PDB file of C-alpha atoms in Angstrom:
ATOM      1  CA  GLU A   1     -13.769  38.517  12.138  1.00 70.00           C
ATOM      2  CA  THR A   2     -12.941  36.924  15.483  1.00 77.00           C
ATOM      3  CA  GLY A   3     -14.298  39.634  17.766  1.00 94.00           C
ATOM      4  CA  VAL A   4     -10.807  40.751  18.775  1.00 96.00           C
ATOM      5  CA  THR A   5      -9.439  43.941  17.260  1.00 97.00           C
ATOM      6  CA  GLN A   6      -5.921  45.335  17.396  1.00 97.00           C
ATOM      7  CA  THR A   7      -4.563  48.763  16.539  1.00 97.00           C
ATOM      8  CA  PRO A   8      -2.435  49.785  14.889  1.00 97.00           C
ATOM      9  CA  ARG A   9      -2.001  47.007  12.329  1.00 96.00           C
ATOM     10  CA  HIS A  10       1.472  48.221  11.416  1.00 96.00           C
ATOM     11  CA  LEU A  11       3.939  50.266  13.467  1.00 96.00           C
ATOM     12  CA  VAL A  12       7.437  51.485  12.706  1.00 95.00           C
ATOM     13  CA  MET A  13       9.310  53.065  15.571  1.00 93.00           C
ATOM     14  CA  GLY A  14      12.776  54.164  16.534  1.00 90.00           C
ATOM     15  CA  MET A  15      14.595  52.760  19.525  1.00 88.00           C
ATOM     16  CA  THR A  16      13.989  55.918  21.560  1.00 87.00           C
ATOM     17  CA  ASN A  17      10.261  56.143  20.875  1.00 88.00           C
ATOM     18  CA  LYS A  18       7.405  55.283  23.210  1.00 93.00           C
ATOM     19  CA  LYS A  19       4.328  53.717  21.693  1.00 95.00           C
ATOM     20  CA  SER A  20       1.388  51.586  22.757  1.00 97.00           C
ATOM     21  CA  LEU A  21      -0.435  48.699  21.162  1.00 98.00           C
ATOM     22  CA  LYS A  22      -4.143  48.376  21.803  1.00 98.00           C
ATOM     23  CA  CYS A  23      -6.380  45.331  21.865  1.00 98.00           C
ATOM     24  CA  GLU A  24     -10.122  45.173  22.380  1.00 97.00           C
ATOM     25  CA  GLN A  25     -12.330  42.103  22.637  1.00 97.00           C
ATOM     26  CA  HIS A  26     -16.067  42.137  22.035  1.00 95.00           C
ATOM     27  CA  LEU A  27     -16.722  38.580  23.199  1.00 95.00           C
ATOM     28  CA  GLY A  28     -17.332  39.041  26.906  1.00 94.00           C
ATOM     29  CA  HIS A  29     -14.271  36.977  27.753  1.00 93.00           C
ATOM     30  CA  ASN A  30     -12.497  37.118  31.095  1.00 89.00           C
ATOM     31  CA  ALA A  31      -8.902  36.508  29.988  1.00 90.00           C
ATOM     32  CA  MET A  32      -6.646  38.375  27.582  1.00 92.00           C
ATOM     33  CA  TYR A  33      -3.149  37.623  26.314  1.00 92.00           C
ATOM     34  CA  TRP A  34      -0.203  39.161  24.509  1.00 94.00           C
ATOM     35  CA  TYR A  35       1.919  36.928  22.298  1.00 94.00           C
ATOM     36  CA  LYS A  36       5.052  37.676  20.311  1.00 94.00           C
ATOM     37  CA  GLN A  37       5.591  35.876  17.022  1.00 94.00           C
ATOM     38  CA  SER A  38       9.035  36.130  15.463  1.00 91.00           C
ATOM     39  CA  ALA A  39      10.066  34.505  12.226  1.00 84.00           C
ATOM     40  CA  LYS A  40      10.624  30.759  12.540  1.00 73.00           C
ATOM     41  CA  LYS A  41       9.954  30.716  16.288  1.00 81.00           C
ATOM     42  CA  PRO A  42       7.003  29.391  18.281  1.00 83.00           C
ATOM     43  CA  LEU A  43       4.498  31.852  19.600  1.00 88.00           C
ATOM     44  CA  GLU A  44       5.852  33.295  22.818  1.00 89.00           C
ATOM     45  CA  LEU A  45       3.334  34.036  25.547  1.00 88.00           C
ATOM     46  CA  MET A  46       4.278  37.392  27.035  1.00 91.00           C
ATOM     47  CA  PHE A  47       1.482  38.318  29.439  1.00 90.00           C
ATOM     48  CA  VAL A  48      -1.835  36.968  30.617  1.00 88.00           C
ATOM     49  CA  TYR A  49      -4.602  38.787  32.440  1.00 88.00           C
ATOM     50  CA  SER A  50      -6.814  36.023  33.704  1.00 81.00           C
ATOM     51  CA  LEU A  51      -9.685  36.279  36.168  1.00 68.00           C
ATOM     52  CA  GLU A  52      -8.319  39.731  37.092  1.00 60.00           C
ATOM     53  CA  GLU A  53      -4.858  38.359  37.869  1.00 72.00           C
ATOM     54  CA  ARG A  54      -1.797  39.249  35.862  1.00 74.00           C
ATOM     55  CA  VAL A  55       0.539  36.416  34.970  1.00 72.00           C
ATOM     56  CA  GLU A  56       3.901  37.307  33.545  1.00 69.00           C
ATOM     57  CA  ASN A  57       6.509  35.503  31.575  1.00 71.00           C
ATOM     58  CA  ASN A  58       9.638  36.324  33.505  1.00 71.00           C
ATOM     59  CA  SER A  59      11.740  36.312  30.376  1.00 82.00           C
ATOM     60  CA  VAL A  60       9.942  39.360  28.923  1.00 91.00           C
ATOM     61  CA  PRO A  61      12.116  42.484  29.171  1.00 93.00           C
ATOM     62  CA  SER A  62      10.858  45.430  31.218  1.00 92.00           C
ATOM     63  CA  ARG A  63      10.725  47.595  28.093  1.00 95.00           C
ATOM     64  CA  PHE A  64       7.372  45.861  27.498  1.00 96.00           C
ATOM     65  CA  SER A  65       4.695  46.925  29.956  1.00 94.00           C
ATOM     66  CA  PRO A  66       1.106  45.600  29.830  1.00 93.00           C
ATOM     67  CA  GLU A  67      -1.985  47.344  31.080  1.00 92.00           C
ATOM     68  CA  CYS A  68      -5.474  45.892  31.416  1.00 91.00           C
ATOM     69  CA  PRO A  69      -7.914  48.594  32.609  1.00 91.00           C
ATOM     70  CA  ASN A  70     -10.924  46.277  32.236  1.00 90.00           C
ATOM     71  CA  SER A  71     -11.797  42.870  30.886  1.00 89.00           C
ATOM     72  CA  SER A  72     -12.346  44.176  27.353  1.00 94.00           C
ATOM     73  CA  HIS A  73      -9.202  46.223  26.813  1.00 95.00           C
ATOM     74  CA  LEU A  74      -5.537  45.369  26.855  1.00 95.00           C
ATOM     75  CA  PHE A  75      -2.548  47.556  26.090  1.00 96.00           C
ATOM     76  CA  LEU A  76       1.110  46.868  25.552  1.00 97.00           C
ATOM     77  CA  HIS A  77       3.287  49.894  26.251  1.00 97.00           C
ATOM     78  CA  LEU A  78       6.606  49.948  24.451  1.00 96.00           C
ATOM     79  CA  HIS A  79       9.673  52.017  25.254  1.00 93.00           C
ATOM     80  CA  THR A  80      13.326  51.942  24.243  1.00 93.00           C
ATOM     81  CA  LEU A  81      12.849  48.848  22.134  1.00 94.00           C
ATOM     82  CA  GLN A  82      15.596  47.013  20.289  1.00 94.00           C
ATOM     83  CA  PRO A  83      15.637  45.902  16.639  1.00 94.00           C
ATOM     84  CA  GLU A  84      15.244  42.276  17.780  1.00 93.00           C
ATOM     85  CA  ASP A  85      11.850  43.231  19.190  1.00 95.00           C
ATOM     86  CA  SER A  86      10.557  43.540  15.628  1.00 96.00           C
ATOM     87  CA  ALA A  87       7.839  40.909  15.310  1.00 96.00           C
ATOM     88  CA  LEU A  88       4.120  40.297  14.967  1.00 96.00           C
ATOM     89  CA  TYR A  89       2.385  41.000  18.276  1.00 97.00           C
ATOM     90  CA  LEU A  90      -0.823  39.083  18.715  1.00 96.00           C
ATOM     91  CA  CYS A  91      -3.561  39.678  21.219  1.00 96.00           C
ATOM     92  CA  ALA A  92      -5.984  36.928  22.186  1.00 95.00           C
ATOM     93  CA  SER A  93      -8.889  36.447  24.535  1.00 94.00           C
ATOM     94  CA  SER A  94     -10.683  33.482  26.020  1.00 90.00           C
ATOM     95  CA  GLN A  95     -13.372  32.566  28.496  1.00 88.00           C
ATOM     96  CA  GLU A  96     -11.388  30.897  31.183  1.00 79.00           C
ATOM     97  CA  GLN A  97     -13.086  28.098  33.052  1.00 72.00           C
ATOM     98  CA  ARG A  98     -11.219  26.520  35.936  1.00 65.00           C
ATOM     99  CA  GLY A  99     -10.731  22.889  35.036  1.00 60.00           C
ATOM    100  CA  GLY A 100     -12.079  23.544  31.558  1.00 62.00           C
ATOM    101  CA  TYR A 101     -10.502  24.104  28.192  1.00 68.00           C
ATOM    102  CA  ASN A 102      -9.245  27.324  26.790  1.00 75.00           C
ATOM    103  CA  GLU A 103     -10.059  28.154  23.157  1.00 87.00           C
ATOM    104  CA  GLN A 104      -8.353  31.400  22.322  1.00 90.00           C
ATOM    105  CA  PHE A 105      -9.606  33.982  19.869  1.00 94.00           C
ATOM    106  CA  PHE A 106      -6.881  36.003  18.208  1.00 95.00           C
ATOM    107  CA  GLY A 107      -6.763  39.492  16.808  1.00 96.00           C
ATOM    108  CA  PRO A 108      -5.119  40.188  13.432  1.00 95.00           C
ATOM    109  CA  GLY A 109      -1.877  41.318  15.056  1.00 96.00           C
ATOM    110  CA  THR A 110       0.319  44.403  14.971  1.00 97.00           C
ATOM    111  CA  ARG A 111       3.375  44.138  12.742  1.00 96.00           C
ATOM    112  CA  LEU A 112       6.074  46.053  14.648  1.00 96.00           C
ATOM    113  CA  THR A 113       9.334  47.176  13.102  1.00 96.00           C
ATOM    114  CA  VAL A 114      11.994  48.746  15.311  1.00 95.00           C
ATOM    115  CA  LEU A 115      14.621  50.737  13.444  1.00 92.00           C
TER     116      LEU A 115
ATOM    117  CA  SER B   1      11.854  23.333  25.497  1.00 37.00           C
ATOM    118  CA  GLN B   2       8.496  23.778  23.845  1.00 44.00           C
ATOM    119  CA  GLN B   3       5.576  21.507  24.625  1.00 61.00           C
ATOM    120  CA  GLY B   4       4.291  20.896  21.109  1.00 69.00           C
ATOM    121  CA  GLU B   5       6.400  20.308  18.057  1.00 79.00           C
ATOM    122  CA  GLU B   6       4.915  19.922  14.614  1.00 83.00           C
ATOM    123  CA  ASP B   7       6.219  17.713  11.877  1.00 84.00           C
ATOM    124  CA  PRO B   8       6.949  18.389   9.092  1.00 90.00           C
ATOM    125  CA  GLN B   9       7.994  22.017   9.307  1.00 89.00           C
ATOM    126  CA  ALA B  10       6.856  22.565   5.732  1.00 93.00           C
ATOM    127  CA  LEU B  11       4.600  20.575   3.415  1.00 95.00           C
ATOM    128  CA  SER B  12       3.754  21.166  -0.239  1.00 95.00           C
ATOM    129  CA  ILE B  13       1.059  19.081  -1.933  1.00 96.00           C
ATOM    130  CA  GLN B  14      -1.132  19.165  -5.022  1.00 97.00           C
ATOM    131  CA  GLU B  15      -4.656  20.521  -4.744  1.00 97.00           C
ATOM    132  CA  GLY B  16      -7.052  17.675  -4.071  1.00 97.00           C
ATOM    133  CA  GLU B  17      -4.536  15.567  -2.156  1.00 97.00           C
ATOM    134  CA  ASN B  18      -4.741  14.939   1.570  1.00 97.00           C
ATOM    135  CA  ALA B  19      -2.393  16.741   3.970  1.00 97.00           C
ATOM    136  CA  THR B  20      -1.251  15.195   7.230  1.00 96.00           C
ATOM    137  CA  MET B  21       0.554  17.095   9.954  1.00 96.00           C
ATOM    138  CA  ASN B  22       1.815  15.677  13.221  1.00 95.00           C
ATOM    139  CA  CYS B  23       2.353  17.122  16.654  1.00 94.00           C
ATOM    140  CA  SER B  24       4.318  15.648  19.534  1.00 93.00           C
ATOM    141  CA  TYR B  25       4.303  16.887  23.092  1.00 91.00           C
ATOM    142  CA  LYS B  26       6.121  16.082  26.296  1.00 89.00           C
ATOM    143  CA  THR B  27       3.867  16.250  29.351  1.00 86.00           C
ATOM    144  CA  SER B  28       0.394  15.036  30.253  1.00 87.00           C
ATOM    145  CA  ILE B  29      -2.325  17.270  28.861  1.00 87.00           C
ATOM    146  CA  ASN B  30      -5.956  18.147  29.438  1.00 86.00           C
ATOM    147  CA  ASN B  31      -6.629  18.773  25.759  1.00 89.00           C
ATOM    148  CA  LEU B  32      -4.945  19.570  22.473  1.00 93.00           C
ATOM    149  CA  GLN B  33      -6.014  22.196  19.980  1.00 94.00           C
ATOM    150  CA  TRP B  34      -5.152  22.904  16.372  1.00 96.00           C
ATOM    151  CA  TYR B  35      -5.003  26.442  15.015  1.00 96.00           C
ATOM    152  CA  ARG B  36      -4.506  27.867  11.553  1.00 97.00           C
ATOM    153  CA  GLN B  37      -2.722  31.091  10.628  1.00 95.00           C
ATOM    154  CA  ASN B  38      -2.786  32.799   7.276  1.00 93.00           C
ATOM    155  CA  SER B  39       0.371  34.732   6.482  1.00 88.00           C
ATOM    156  CA  GLY B  40       0.841  37.702   8.812  1.00 82.00           C
ATOM    157  CA  ARG B  41      -2.581  37.311  10.429  1.00 87.00           C
ATOM    158  CA  GLY B  42      -3.936  36.081  13.734  1.00 89.00           C
ATOM    159  CA  LEU B  43      -4.542  32.444  14.562  1.00 94.00           C
ATOM    160  CA  VAL B  44      -7.927  30.845  14.105  1.00 95.00           C
ATOM    161  CA  HIS B  45      -9.057  27.932  16.232  1.00 94.00           C
ATOM    162  CA  LEU B  46      -9.871  24.823  14.181  1.00 96.00           C
ATOM    163  CA  ILE B  47     -10.612  21.976  16.525  1.00 95.00           C
ATOM    164  CA  LEU B  48     -10.078  20.781  20.087  1.00 94.00           C
ATOM    165  CA  ILE B  49      -9.671  17.209  21.223  1.00 95.00           C
ATOM    166  CA  ARG B  50      -9.833  16.252  24.870  1.00 92.00           C
ATOM    167  CA  SER B  51      -7.366  13.879  26.478  1.00 92.00           C
ATOM    168  CA  ASN B  52     -10.012  11.150  26.767  1.00 94.00           C
ATOM    169  CA  GLU B  53     -10.897  11.324  23.062  1.00 96.00           C
ATOM    170  CA  ARG B  54      -9.065   9.483  20.311  1.00 97.00           C
ATOM    171  CA  GLU B  55     -10.496  10.980  17.147  1.00 97.00           C
ATOM    172  CA  LYS B  56     -12.555  13.979  16.155  1.00 97.00           C
ATOM    173  CA  HIS B  57     -13.946  15.259  12.862  1.00 96.00           C
ATOM    174  CA  SER B  58     -14.954  18.688  11.652  1.00 95.00           C
ATOM    175  CA  GLY B  59     -15.791  19.035   7.976  1.00 96.00           C
ATOM    176  CA  ARG B  60     -12.656  18.102   6.018  1.00 97.00           C
ATOM    177  CA  LEU B  61     -10.575  17.988   9.187  1.00 98.00           C
ATOM    178  CA  ARG B  62      -9.789  14.864  11.128  1.00 98.00           C
ATOM    179  CA  VAL B  63      -7.756  14.962  14.320  1.00 98.00           C
ATOM    180  CA  THR B  64      -6.396  11.977  16.200  1.00 98.00           C
ATOM    181  CA  LEU B  65      -4.823  11.866  19.625  1.00 97.00           C
ATOM    182  CA  ASP B  66      -2.612   9.125  21.028  1.00 97.00           C
ATOM    183  CA  THR B  67      -1.862   9.967  24.642  1.00 95.00           C
ATOM    184  CA  SER B  68       0.359   6.904  25.067  1.00 95.00           C
ATOM    185  CA  LYS B  69       2.663   8.266  22.363  1.00 95.00           C
ATOM    186  CA  LYS B  70       2.004  11.891  23.285  1.00 94.00           C
ATOM    187  CA  SER B  71       1.187  12.713  19.696  1.00 95.00           C
ATOM    188  CA  SER B  72      -1.618  14.076  17.555  1.00 96.00           C
ATOM    189  CA  SER B  73      -2.223  14.328  13.846  1.00 97.00           C
ATOM    190  CA  LEU B  74      -4.281  16.709  11.745  1.00 97.00           C
ATOM    191  CA  LEU B  75      -5.567  15.428   8.420  1.00 98.00           C
ATOM    192  CA  ILE B  76      -7.032  17.794   5.851  1.00 98.00           C
ATOM    193  CA  THR B  77      -8.810  15.870   3.113  1.00 98.00           C
ATOM    194  CA  ALA B  78      -9.319  17.028  -0.470  1.00 97.00           C
ATOM    195  CA  SER B  79      -7.075  20.042  -0.001  1.00 97.00           C
ATOM    196  CA  ARG B  80      -7.871  23.371  -1.611  1.00 97.00           C
ATOM    197  CA  ALA B  81      -5.688  26.357  -2.475  1.00 95.00           C
ATOM    198  CA  ALA B  82      -7.371  28.253   0.366  1.00 95.00           C
ATOM    199  CA  ASP B  83      -5.937  25.737   2.858  1.00 97.00           C
ATOM    200  CA  THR B  84      -2.494  27.262   2.305  1.00 97.00           C
ATOM    201  CA  ALA B  85      -1.501  28.481   5.774  1.00 97.00           C
ATOM    202  CA  SER B  86       0.526  27.578   8.836  1.00 95.00           C
ATOM    203  CA  TYR B  87      -0.975  25.081  11.251  1.00 96.00           C
ATOM    204  CA  PHE B  88      -0.146  24.977  14.948  1.00 95.00           C
ATOM    205  CA  CYS B  89      -0.926  22.540  17.687  1.00 94.00           C
ATOM    206  CA  ALA B  90      -1.398  23.888  21.196  1.00 93.00           C
ATOM    207  CA  THR B  91      -1.484  22.001  24.454  1.00 90.00           C
ATOM    208  CA  ASP B  92      -2.322  22.839  28.010  1.00 82.00           C
ATOM    209  CA  GLU B  93      -0.613  20.901  30.718  1.00 69.00           C
ATOM    210  CA  GLU B  94      -2.609  18.752  33.075  1.00 62.00           C
ATOM    211  CA  TYR B  95      -3.210  20.441  36.439  1.00 57.00           C
ATOM    212  CA  SER B  96      -1.869  23.760  35.173  1.00 58.00           C
ATOM    213  CA  SER B  97      -3.795  26.994  35.003  1.00 59.00           C
ATOM    214  CA  ALA B  98      -6.395  26.875  32.287  1.00 53.00           C
ATOM    215  CA  SER B  99      -4.979  30.113  30.959  1.00 64.00           C
ATOM    216  CA  LYS B 100      -1.667  28.670  29.874  1.00 75.00           C
ATOM    217  CA  ILE B 101      -1.486  26.889  26.560  1.00 82.00           C
ATOM    218  CA  ILE B 102       1.708  26.342  24.636  1.00 85.00           C
ATOM    219  CA  PHE B 103       2.004  26.522  20.873  1.00 89.00           C
ATOM    220  CA  GLY B 104       4.358  24.548  18.689  1.00 88.00           C
ATOM    221  CA  SER B 105       6.471  25.958  15.883  1.00 88.00           C
ATOM    222  CA  GLY B 106       3.907  25.119  13.231  1.00 91.00           C
ATOM    223  CA  THR B 107       3.726  23.363   9.876  1.00 94.00           C
ATOM    224  CA  ARG B 108       3.685  25.588   6.827  1.00 94.00           C
ATOM    225  CA  LEU B 109       1.303  24.036   4.294  1.00 97.00           C
ATOM    226  CA  SER B 110       1.351  25.035   0.627  1.00 96.00           C
ATOM    227  CA  ILE B 111      -1.284  23.772  -1.795  1.00 96.00           C
ATOM    228  CA  ARG B 112      -0.185  23.795  -5.433  1.00 94.00           C
ATOM    229  CA  PRO B 113      -2.959  24.461  -7.978  1.00 90.00           C
TER     230      PRO B 113
END
């Protein structure tokens, strides 16, 4: 148990559906992340909320929309996804220290399948 | 191109043997981390080595860092079946935001009983 929870653990959705992934961290951290992990590819950093700033990966399509209402909760809103978006979506948190190191604590992931 | 690349991509050894995985990276770093991932689960942090350190130990894990060659190795001694997992190195670039670390593609380790 890493102190980071994700729901749901598994999600199957059609291309026209709208769904949201939820992440919650119980560690008092000040940074949260969404990663996408596809088969045989490196982890892809999608979004970072760090010290109340949002940092985006410009290659992430607009059909993925993050929301971070507070430092403990992070959402990823999904709409009109494509089958190639099927992947394991991992949430992580860390205590960011400027000039320091950044150990990340990961949730168990949401396995997303887009039909 | 990605910052960290692990070698080999897959490794299968007998239980009790030592497993060595390597990671190469391209730019100057502040530190390098190793993570482990069981199939379909989240990553778990194993060990961090700072750029001014050359070797670090944690239980059966030994990590080395050679900044002149921009490479690191992870050694797992006396492997056990439970060590079967994927192992990733992760680097953060020197002078970059502390929030950005980059993961490699990983080494998939299988321990045969």
